[in-house]
Short mmCIF file of C-alpha atoms in Angstrom, two decimals:
data_model
loop_
_atom_site.label_atom_id
_atom_site.label_comp_id
_atom_site.label_asym_id
_atom_site.label_seq_id
_atom_site.Cartn_x
_atom_site.Cartn_y
_atom_site.Cartn_z
CA MET A 148 -102.79 -16.03 21.83
CA THR A 149 -100.71 -13.43 23.65
CA ALA A 150 -100.82 -9.96 22.11
CA HIS A 151 -97.63 -8.60 20.59
CA PRO A 152 -96.07 -5.98 22.94
CA THR A 153 -96.19 -3.31 20.23
CA ASP A 154 -99.88 -3.98 19.53
CA GLN A 155 -100.67 -3.90 23.25
CA GLY A 156 -98.79 -0.64 23.61
CA SER A 157 -100.79 0.88 20.76
CA ARG A 158 -104.03 -0.17 22.43
CA ASP A 159 -102.85 1.33 25.71
CA LEU A 160 -102.25 4.64 23.93
CA ALA A 161 -105.64 4.47 22.23
CA GLU A 162 -107.27 4.34 25.67
CA PHE A 163 -105.96 7.85 26.29
CA GLY A 164 -106.84 9.25 22.88
CA TYR A 165 -103.42 8.89 21.23
CA ARG A 166 -101.98 6.79 18.43
CA GLN A 167 -98.59 5.09 18.23
CA GLU A 168 -96.19 7.55 16.58
CA LEU A 169 -92.88 6.96 18.35
CA ASN A 170 -90.78 3.87 17.63
CA ARG A 171 -91.68 1.20 20.23
CA THR A 172 -88.39 -0.76 20.24
CA LEU A 173 -86.92 -0.37 23.75
CA SER A 174 -86.73 -3.39 26.05
CA THR A 175 -86.81 -3.11 29.83
CA THR A 176 -83.03 -3.63 29.76
CA ASP A 177 -82.72 -0.68 27.36
CA LEU A 178 -84.69 1.45 29.82
CA ILE A 179 -82.43 0.40 32.70
CA VAL A 180 -79.36 1.21 30.61
CA TYR A 181 -80.88 4.58 29.71
CA GLY A 182 -81.56 5.34 33.38
CA LEU A 183 -78.04 4.37 34.43
CA VAL A 184 -76.53 6.51 31.68
CA PHE A 185 -78.77 9.43 32.72
CA MET A 186 -77.70 9.12 36.38
CA VAL A 187 -74.06 8.40 35.41
CA PRO A 188 -72.45 5.56 37.44
CA ILE A 189 -69.27 7.67 37.68
CA ALA A 190 -71.08 10.88 38.75
CA PRO A 191 -69.33 11.03 42.17
CA TRP A 192 -65.95 11.58 40.50
CA ALA A 193 -66.52 15.23 39.67
CA ILE A 194 -68.03 16.22 43.03
CA PHE A 195 -66.19 13.87 45.40
CA GLY A 196 -64.15 16.63 47.03
CA VAL A 197 -67.15 18.92 47.55
CA VAL A 198 -69.29 16.15 49.01
CA TYR A 199 -66.37 14.93 51.14
CA ASN A 200 -66.05 18.34 52.76
CA GLU A 201 -69.80 18.73 53.28
CA SER A 202 -70.22 15.26 54.77
CA LYS A 203 -67.10 15.23 56.98
CA GLY A 204 -65.70 12.37 54.92
CA MET A 205 -68.89 10.25 54.95
CA VAL A 206 -69.48 10.40 51.19
CA PRO A 207 -70.95 6.88 50.80
CA LEU A 208 -73.38 7.68 53.61
CA VAL A 209 -74.64 10.62 51.55
CA TYR A 210 -75.57 8.30 48.71
CA LEU A 211 -77.17 5.75 51.01
CA ILE A 212 -79.34 8.52 52.47
CA GLY A 213 -80.13 9.62 48.94
CA LEU A 214 -81.20 6.12 47.92
CA VAL A 215 -83.56 5.82 50.88
CA ALA A 216 -84.99 9.26 50.16
CA MET A 217 -85.49 8.79 46.43
CA ILE A 218 -86.83 5.23 46.52
CA PHE A 219 -90.19 6.61 47.69
CA THR A 220 -90.35 8.87 44.64
CA ALA A 221 -89.32 6.00 42.37
CA LEU A 222 -92.11 3.83 43.79
CA SER A 223 -94.64 6.61 43.20
CA TYR A 224 -93.39 6.98 39.62
CA ALA A 225 -93.76 3.23 39.14
CA GLN A 226 -97.39 3.32 40.27
CA MET A 227 -98.32 6.19 37.98
CA SER A 228 -96.38 4.91 34.96
CA LYS A 229 -98.35 1.67 35.26
CA ALA A 230 -101.65 3.57 35.24
CA PHE A 231 -100.66 5.99 32.46
CA PRO A 232 -98.01 4.44 30.13
CA ILE A 233 -97.58 7.58 28.02
CA ALA A 234 -94.63 9.81 27.20
CA GLY A 235 -95.54 12.82 29.33
CA SER A 236 -94.17 11.37 32.57
CA VAL A 237 -95.14 13.47 35.61
CA TYR A 238 -96.99 15.94 33.35
CA SER A 239 -99.37 13.18 32.27
CA TYR A 240 -99.53 11.49 35.67
CA VAL A 241 -100.58 14.62 37.56
CA GLY A 242 -102.79 15.89 34.74
CA ARG A 243 -104.77 12.69 34.49
CA GLY A 244 -104.51 11.65 38.13
CA LEU A 245 -105.46 15.01 39.64
CA HIS A 246 -106.32 17.83 37.25
CA PRO A 247 -105.06 19.09 33.85
CA VAL A 248 -104.01 22.45 35.28
CA LEU A 249 -101.88 20.81 37.97
CA GLY A 250 -100.53 18.49 35.31
CA PHE A 251 -99.39 21.44 33.24
CA PHE A 252 -97.52 22.92 36.19
CA ALA A 253 -95.95 19.55 36.97
CA GLY A 254 -94.73 19.38 33.37
CA TRP A 255 -93.64 23.01 33.39
CA THR A 256 -91.57 22.64 36.56
CA ILE A 257 -89.93 19.37 35.48
CA LEU A 258 -89.20 21.13 32.18
CA LEU A 259 -87.01 23.56 34.15
CA ASP A 260 -85.08 20.52 35.37
CA TYR A 261 -84.88 18.86 31.96
CA LEU A 262 -83.81 22.03 30.12
CA LEU A 263 -81.11 22.90 32.64
CA VAL A 264 -79.73 19.38 33.22
CA PRO A 265 -78.10 19.25 29.74
CA THR A 266 -76.77 22.76 30.39
CA LEU A 267 -75.30 21.64 33.70
CA LEU A 268 -73.76 18.59 32.05
CA TYR A 269 -72.12 20.62 29.28
CA VAL A 270 -70.68 23.04 31.84
CA PHE A 271 -69.33 20.11 33.89
CA ALA A 272 -67.86 18.48 30.78
CA ALA A 273 -66.29 21.74 29.63
CA GLU A 274 -64.65 22.12 33.04
CA SER A 275 -63.19 18.60 32.80
CA MET A 276 -61.92 19.12 29.25
CA GLY A 277 -60.43 22.43 30.35
CA GLY A 278 -58.28 20.48 32.78
CA ILE A 279 -56.96 18.33 29.93
CA PHE A 280 -56.73 21.01 27.21
CA PRO A 281 -56.37 24.32 29.06
CA GLY A 282 -55.71 26.20 25.82
CA VAL A 283 -59.15 25.46 24.36
CA PRO A 284 -61.92 27.87 25.45
CA LYS A 285 -64.67 26.12 27.43
CA PRO A 286 -67.52 27.40 25.21
CA VAL A 287 -65.94 25.48 22.32
CA TRP A 288 -66.38 22.20 24.19
CA ILE A 289 -70.01 23.04 24.90
CA VAL A 290 -70.69 23.55 21.18
CA VAL A 291 -68.85 20.34 20.21
CA PHE A 292 -70.67 18.16 22.75
CA LEU A 293 -74.03 19.68 21.86
CA LEU A 294 -73.62 19.09 18.13
CA VAL A 295 -72.64 15.45 18.69
CA ASN A 296 -75.54 14.79 21.06
CA THR A 297 -78.15 16.47 18.89
CA ALA A 298 -77.01 14.37 15.93
CA ILE A 299 -77.26 11.14 17.96
CA ASN A 300 -80.79 11.94 19.12
CA TYR A 301 -81.82 13.13 15.66
CA VAL A 302 -81.07 9.74 14.12
CA GLY A 303 -83.62 8.00 16.34
CA ILE A 304 -84.16 6.13 19.61
CA SER A 305 -82.71 2.81 18.37
CA PHE A 306 -79.36 4.44 17.60
CA THR A 307 -79.51 6.33 20.90
CA ALA A 308 -80.00 3.01 22.71
CA VAL A 309 -76.86 1.60 21.05
CA VAL A 310 -74.85 4.68 22.08
CA ASN A 311 -76.18 4.33 25.64
CA ARG A 312 -75.00 0.73 25.85
CA LEU A 313 -71.54 1.57 24.53
CA PHE A 314 -71.02 4.41 26.96
CA LEU A 315 -72.39 2.46 29.90
CA ALA A 316 -69.95 -0.36 29.09
CA ALA A 317 -67.07 2.14 28.96
CA GLU A 318 -68.06 3.69 32.29
CA LEU A 319 -68.36 0.30 33.98
CA ILE A 320 -64.92 -0.70 32.67
CA PHE A 321 -63.45 2.37 34.35
CA VAL A 322 -65.36 1.59 37.55
CA VAL A 323 -63.82 -1.89 37.57
CA ILE A 324 -60.35 -0.44 36.89
CA PHE A 325 -60.72 1.96 39.81
CA VAL A 326 -61.99 -0.75 42.14
CA ILE A 327 -58.99 -2.96 41.30
CA MET A 328 -56.57 -0.05 41.76
CA ALA A 329 -58.12 0.93 45.06
CA VAL A 330 -58.27 -2.59 46.50
CA VAL A 331 -54.61 -3.20 45.59
CA ALA A 332 -53.59 0.16 47.11
CA ILE A 333 -55.47 -0.55 50.33
CA ALA A 334 -54.02 -4.07 50.52
CA LYS A 335 -50.51 -2.62 50.09
CA ASP A 336 -51.14 0.20 52.59
CA VAL A 337 -50.28 2.84 49.96
CA GLY A 338 -50.13 6.24 51.66
CA GLY A 339 -51.45 4.71 54.88
CA ALA A 340 -54.70 3.55 53.25
CA GLN A 341 -56.54 0.86 55.18
CA PHE A 342 -59.94 -0.79 55.33
CA THR A 343 -62.42 1.09 57.54
CA THR A 344 -66.18 1.58 57.85
CA THR A 345 -65.77 5.18 59.05
CA PRO A 346 -66.78 6.65 55.64
CA LEU A 347 -70.06 4.78 55.93
CA PHE A 348 -70.79 6.21 59.38
CA ASN A 349 -68.70 8.18 61.84
CA ALA A 350 -70.61 8.58 65.11
CA ASP A 351 -68.23 11.26 66.33
CA LEU A 352 -68.97 13.59 63.42
CA PHE A 353 -72.51 12.65 62.42
CA THR A 354 -75.26 15.20 63.17
CA PRO A 355 -78.87 15.63 61.98
CA GLY A 356 -77.76 18.82 60.20
CA LEU A 357 -75.16 16.84 58.27
CA ALA A 358 -77.85 14.35 57.21
CA ALA A 359 -80.05 17.20 55.99
CA ALA A 360 -77.21 18.72 53.98
CA ALA A 361 -76.36 15.29 52.59
CA LEU A 362 -79.97 14.83 51.49
CA SER A 363 -79.88 17.95 49.33
CA ILE A 364 -76.64 16.84 47.66
CA ALA A 365 -77.85 13.29 47.10
CA VAL A 366 -81.17 14.29 45.52
CA LEU A 367 -79.37 16.11 42.71
CA SER A 368 -77.07 13.11 42.19
CA PHE A 369 -79.99 10.72 41.63
CA LEU A 370 -81.98 12.94 39.28
CA GLY A 371 -82.40 11.13 35.98
CA PHE A 372 -84.18 7.92 36.96
CA ASP A 373 -87.44 9.77 36.35
CA GLY A 374 -86.41 10.37 32.73
CA ILE A 375 -87.15 6.70 32.05
CA ALA A 376 -90.85 7.50 32.27
CA THR A 377 -90.61 9.82 29.26
CA LEU A 378 -89.78 6.79 27.08
CA SER A 379 -92.95 4.87 27.99
CA GLU A 380 -94.33 5.10 24.44
CA GLU A 381 -91.09 3.63 23.08
CA ALA A 382 -90.95 0.70 25.52
CA LYS A 383 -92.14 -2.76 24.50
CA GLY A 384 -92.12 -4.38 27.93
CA GLY A 385 -95.68 -3.52 28.96
CA ARG A 386 -97.16 -1.14 31.51
CA ARG A 387 -94.83 -2.19 34.32
CA SER A 388 -91.63 -1.87 32.28
CA ALA A 389 -90.84 1.77 33.10
CA GLY A 390 -91.49 1.28 36.81
CA ILE A 391 -89.26 -1.79 37.02
CA ALA A 392 -86.50 0.06 35.16
CA MET A 393 -86.70 3.12 37.40
CA ILE A 394 -86.41 1.20 40.66
CA THR A 395 -83.74 -1.19 39.31
CA GLY A 396 -81.67 1.65 37.88
CA LEU A 397 -81.87 3.66 41.09
CA VAL A 398 -80.65 0.75 43.25
CA LEU A 399 -77.86 -0.20 40.83
CA VAL A 400 -76.49 3.33 40.48
CA ALA A 401 -76.57 3.74 44.27
CA LEU A 402 -74.46 0.58 44.54
CA PHE A 403 -71.90 2.08 42.13
CA PHE A 404 -71.88 5.39 43.99
CA VAL A 405 -71.37 3.84 47.43
CA THR A 406 -68.68 1.39 46.29
CA GLN A 407 -66.54 4.00 44.54
CA THR A 408 -66.80 6.69 47.19
CA TRP A 409 -66.16 4.24 50.05
CA LEU A 410 -62.97 3.06 48.39
CA ALA A 411 -61.90 6.62 47.54
CA ALA A 412 -62.46 7.78 51.11
CA MET A 413 -60.28 4.94 52.42
CA LEU A 414 -57.46 6.13 50.15
CA VAL A 415 -57.15 9.49 51.92
CA PRO A 416 -56.62 8.54 55.59
CA GLY A 417 -56.18 11.50 57.87
CA VAL A 418 -57.71 13.97 55.41
CA THR A 419 -60.51 15.87 57.14
CA GLU A 420 -61.10 18.41 54.37
CA PHE A 421 -59.80 19.12 50.89
CA GLY A 422 -58.34 22.56 50.29
CA GLU A 423 -59.83 25.08 47.89
CA ASP A 424 -57.21 24.35 45.25
CA GLU A 425 -57.78 20.58 45.29
CA VAL A 426 -61.46 20.12 46.08
CA ASN A 427 -62.68 20.10 42.45
CA ASN A 428 -60.18 17.45 41.31
CA ALA A 429 -59.96 15.43 44.53
CA PHE A 430 -61.04 12.11 43.03
CA PHE A 431 -58.74 12.39 40.03
CA SER A 432 -55.81 13.29 42.29
CA ILE A 433 -56.53 10.15 44.30
CA VAL A 434 -56.41 8.09 41.08
CA GLY A 435 -53.07 9.68 40.21
CA SER A 436 -51.68 8.99 43.67
CA ILE A 437 -52.35 5.24 43.42
CA SER A 438 -51.45 4.83 39.74
CA SER A 439 -49.96 7.44 37.40
CA SER A 440 -50.64 10.81 35.83
CA GLY A 441 -51.63 8.97 32.65
CA TRP A 442 -54.47 7.20 34.41
CA GLU A 443 -55.49 10.48 36.04
CA VAL A 444 -55.89 12.09 32.60
CA ALA A 445 -57.74 9.01 31.31
CA PHE A 446 -60.25 9.23 34.16
CA LEU A 447 -60.72 12.95 33.52
CA ALA A 448 -61.39 12.24 29.84
CA MET A 449 -63.85 9.44 30.64
CA ASN A 450 -65.68 11.74 33.04
CA ALA A 451 -65.95 14.47 30.41
CA LEU A 452 -67.21 12.07 27.72
CA ALA A 453 -69.68 10.34 30.04
CA VAL A 454 -71.16 13.63 31.19
CA GLY A 455 -70.81 15.64 28.00
CA ILE A 456 -72.09 12.97 25.61
CA ALA A 457 -73.75 9.93 27.23
CA ASN A 458 -75.51 11.73 30.08
CA ALA A 459 -76.43 14.72 27.92
CA VAL A 460 -77.82 12.49 25.16
CA ALA A 461 -80.14 10.87 27.70
CA ALA A 462 -81.18 14.26 29.10
CA GLN A 463 -81.92 15.62 25.63
CA SER A 464 -84.02 12.54 24.84
CA ALA A 465 -86.13 13.03 27.96
CA THR A 466 -86.62 16.75 27.36
CA SER A 467 -87.67 16.30 23.73
CA ARG A 468 -90.24 13.63 24.72
CA LEU A 469 -91.71 15.91 27.38
CA LEU A 470 -91.99 18.76 24.85
CA PHE A 471 -93.58 16.34 22.38
CA SER A 472 -96.17 15.21 24.92
CA MET A 473 -97.11 18.71 26.10
CA SER A 474 -97.33 20.08 22.56
CA ARG A 475 -99.39 17.07 21.44
CA ASP A 476 -101.93 18.09 24.09
CA GLY A 477 -101.94 21.68 22.85
CA ARG A 478 -100.10 23.05 25.89
CA LEU A 479 -97.03 24.11 23.89
CA PRO A 480 -96.59 25.04 20.20
CA ARG A 481 -98.03 22.29 18.00
CA PHE A 482 -95.00 22.07 15.70
CA LEU A 483 -93.05 20.41 18.53
CA ALA A 484 -95.37 17.37 18.30
CA HIS A 485 -94.13 16.52 14.80
CA ILE A 486 -92.68 13.02 14.43
CA ASN A 487 -90.33 12.20 11.57
CA PRO A 488 -92.06 9.36 9.65
CA LYS A 489 -88.77 7.57 8.94
CA THR A 490 -86.93 7.77 12.25
CA LYS A 491 -90.05 7.97 14.45
CA ALA A 492 -88.30 10.64 16.53
CA PRO A 493 -89.63 14.06 17.63
CA GLN A 494 -86.92 15.80 15.62
CA ARG A 495 -88.26 19.34 15.89
CA ALA A 496 -88.39 19.05 19.67
CA ILE A 497 -84.85 17.63 19.63
CA LEU A 498 -83.57 20.61 17.61
CA VAL A 499 -85.35 23.11 19.87
CA VAL A 500 -83.84 21.49 22.96
CA GLY A 501 -80.43 21.65 21.29
CA GLY A 502 -80.84 25.33 20.50
CA LEU A 503 -82.07 26.27 23.97
CA THR A 504 -79.30 24.26 25.61
CA LEU A 505 -76.68 26.00 23.47
CA VAL A 506 -77.87 29.42 24.58
CA LEU A 507 -78.15 28.41 28.24
CA GLY A 508 -74.80 26.59 28.20
CA LEU A 509 -72.93 29.60 26.86
CA LEU A 510 -74.80 31.87 29.28
CA PHE A 511 -74.08 29.78 32.37
CA VAL A 512 -70.44 28.80 31.77
CA GLY A 513 -68.75 28.68 35.18
CA GLN A 514 -72.02 29.00 37.13
CA ILE A 515 -72.53 25.41 38.22
CA ASP A 516 -74.03 26.33 41.62
CA VAL A 517 -76.78 28.49 40.07
CA ILE A 518 -77.77 25.84 37.53
CA SER A 519 -77.77 23.06 40.15
CA ALA A 520 -80.06 25.04 42.46
CA LEU A 521 -82.60 25.71 39.69
CA VAL A 522 -82.49 22.08 38.53
CA ASN A 523 -83.30 20.96 42.07
CA PHE A 524 -86.26 23.35 42.34
CA GLY A 525 -87.81 22.14 39.10
CA ALA A 526 -87.46 18.45 39.88
CA LEU A 527 -88.53 18.68 43.53
CA THR A 528 -91.66 20.70 42.80
CA ALA A 529 -92.74 18.18 40.17
CA PHE A 530 -92.01 15.31 42.57
CA LEU A 531 -94.28 16.87 45.20
CA LEU A 532 -97.15 16.95 42.73
CA LEU A 533 -96.35 13.37 41.71
CA HIS A 534 -96.79 12.10 45.27
CA VAL A 535 -100.07 13.98 45.61
CA SER A 536 -101.29 12.43 42.36
CA VAL A 537 -100.69 8.89 43.68
CA VAL A 538 -102.92 9.56 46.70
CA GLY A 539 -105.50 11.41 44.61
CA TYR A 540 -105.72 8.82 41.85
CA TYR A 541 -105.32 5.54 43.70
CA ALA A 542 -106.36 6.17 47.31
CA VAL A 543 -109.13 8.71 46.72
CA LYS A 544 -110.54 8.06 43.26
CA ARG A 545 -109.99 4.32 42.94
CA ARG A 546 -110.34 3.71 46.71
CA SER A 547 -107.33 1.44 46.71
CA ARG A 548 -106.76 -0.77 49.74
CA ASN A 549 -103.02 -0.85 49.17
CA VAL A 550 -102.19 1.39 52.13
CA LEU A 551 -98.43 0.96 51.77
CA LEU A 552 -98.02 1.98 48.11
CA HIS A 553 -100.91 4.41 47.82
CA TRP A 554 -100.76 6.18 51.20
CA VAL A 555 -97.58 5.51 53.17
CA VAL A 556 -95.04 5.71 50.30
CA PRO A 557 -96.35 8.93 48.69
CA VAL A 558 -96.86 10.67 52.05
CA LEU A 559 -93.33 9.85 53.18
CA GLY A 560 -91.98 10.79 49.75
CA PHE A 561 -93.83 14.11 49.91
CA ALA A 562 -92.43 14.84 53.37
CA ILE A 563 -88.83 14.11 52.32
CA ILE A 564 -89.01 16.08 49.08
CA GLY A 565 -90.83 18.91 50.84
CA PHE A 566 -88.08 19.13 53.46
CA VAL A 567 -85.37 19.38 50.80
CA LEU A 568 -87.33 21.98 48.82
CA TRP A 569 -88.01 24.05 51.95
CA ASN A 570 -84.28 24.19 52.65
CA ALA A 571 -83.32 24.94 49.04
CA ASP A 572 -81.23 27.92 48.04
CA PRO A 573 -83.32 31.15 48.35
CA LEU A 574 -82.19 32.29 44.88
CA ALA A 575 -83.41 28.98 43.45
CA LYS A 576 -86.82 29.58 45.03
CA ILE A 577 -87.00 33.05 43.53
CA GLY A 578 -85.97 31.74 40.11
CA GLY A 579 -88.46 28.89 40.45
CA VAL A 580 -91.34 31.22 41.32
CA ILE A 581 -90.51 33.38 38.29
CA TRP A 582 -90.52 30.23 36.13
CA LEU A 583 -93.94 29.28 37.55
CA ALA A 584 -95.25 32.77 36.79
CA VAL A 585 -94.11 32.45 33.17
CA GLY A 586 -95.79 29.03 33.08
CA ALA A 587 -99.06 30.55 34.31
CA LEU A 588 -98.99 32.99 31.37
CA VAL A 589 -98.30 30.14 28.92
CA LEU A 590 -101.17 28.10 30.39
CA LEU A 591 -103.51 31.09 30.17
CA TYR A 592 -102.63 31.60 26.51
CA TYR A 593 -103.24 27.99 25.47
CA THR A 594 -106.34 27.64 27.65
CA ARG A 595 -107.90 30.63 25.92
CA LYS A 596 -107.15 29.00 22.58
CA GLY A 597 -109.23 26.08 23.84
CA THR A 598 -107.26 23.45 21.96
CA GLY A 599 -105.68 20.16 22.94
CA VAL A 600 -106.54 16.84 24.52
CA LEU A 601 -106.39 18.24 28.04
CA ALA A 602 -108.91 20.92 27.21
CA GLU A 603 -111.29 18.14 26.23
CA HIS A 604 -110.71 16.42 29.57
CA ALA A 605 -110.98 19.55 31.72
CA ALA A 606 -114.56 18.87 32.77
CA ASP A 607 -113.64 15.41 33.99
CA PRO A 608 -110.01 15.24 35.12
CA PHE A 609 -110.35 11.59 36.11
CA ARG A 610 -111.66 10.39 32.74
CA GLU A 611 -110.17 7.03 31.77
CA ALA A 612 -110.98 3.98 29.71
CA GLU A 613 -113.12 1.34 31.39
CA SER A 614 -110.86 -1.36 30.03
CA GLU A 615 -107.82 -0.11 31.95
CA VAL A 616 -105.97 -2.99 33.60
CA ALA A 617 -107.12 -3.50 37.23
CA ARG A 618 -104.55 -2.64 39.88
#
């Protein structure tokens, strides 16, 4: 007889010294939906003008470059999530694939990303709502969105999955509406709009420097697919479920990004650059120009709700699971590992994330560039360690003969991520180094306490169960 997915998942956890505490109810489809919501299919709306100016009008090319760049990281995540189907994501992968100390720093750096992503989302959402209700202070919107999202996550992962599906459906409806509007406008030559492939590639304006700048922009846009790995202990689709969801979600969201931005770029013929007063609302102005002011406001509202609620709910879920995993191993305060027996959710971690995000959101109102730079540093540093862990675990320790997935993919992924990190904002590097220094102090404190699963594994960082599925 075939083992029940939940029973198999519990046995997988037992191999690594854990027991099933979270609610294992998510299908692979749920994981894909979660990833799409985290990456936001309508994400290009808010930054279309900025990316348009940076890319000389080749916005869809930016996202195609981003897809190619991030697919290597997604493939590396898929390999490690198959080997270690536990909630810690890159923290667990690097810790068990390389060394517990490196695993801690991988978790600590991705924590910078996960803590600041909700902050960034609330600031974005507050900016959008400010355009609709200019009389309401932006901090008020941050508090409202945060309270709603914390409540949704507090109820449990099953309810969160329902909310994810509803918001994804709403976002896709708006995508379809925009596509129809744009196609009709292009067919009718509204404002001189016409079909062209120039936004995909313009040989006259393309330069290697432009591609490099595009890469940095695109990496931030695709952050979120990795959050799927944090739900591994709540997935019922087996060891490969998270990996399949990550790659599928990444490709699908890239398709949405390219389609929308290609159409939007065709609707502004002759525009080489958006002015300072129009760059932040460029996409919404385009919607208004081919429809009405009512639709423009509706798109603004959808953007705010998608970012401020749906996307932030997903981000808060990922962050709380990472805190749960690290605290369970004794690398963060133990009280964060508490699971509510009724909802099977890490409710203390959820509340802590909510509190930290509230403070950071109010602190960073209006400072989108600073938050974005720090988010990039945290994610990229963790991704570098992820790629190293694939080579260390599969190619070196297990002596894998799969040269493509266990040598070529991680090496290329490391090179791409390394290039982006090397060219990151200097202030982000300084902030990132300070964050690493704080992490070193935290690690020293908990190492001296000598508690936690990782402490038990320190003498043999490659310890694993003999019954692990052959790869």
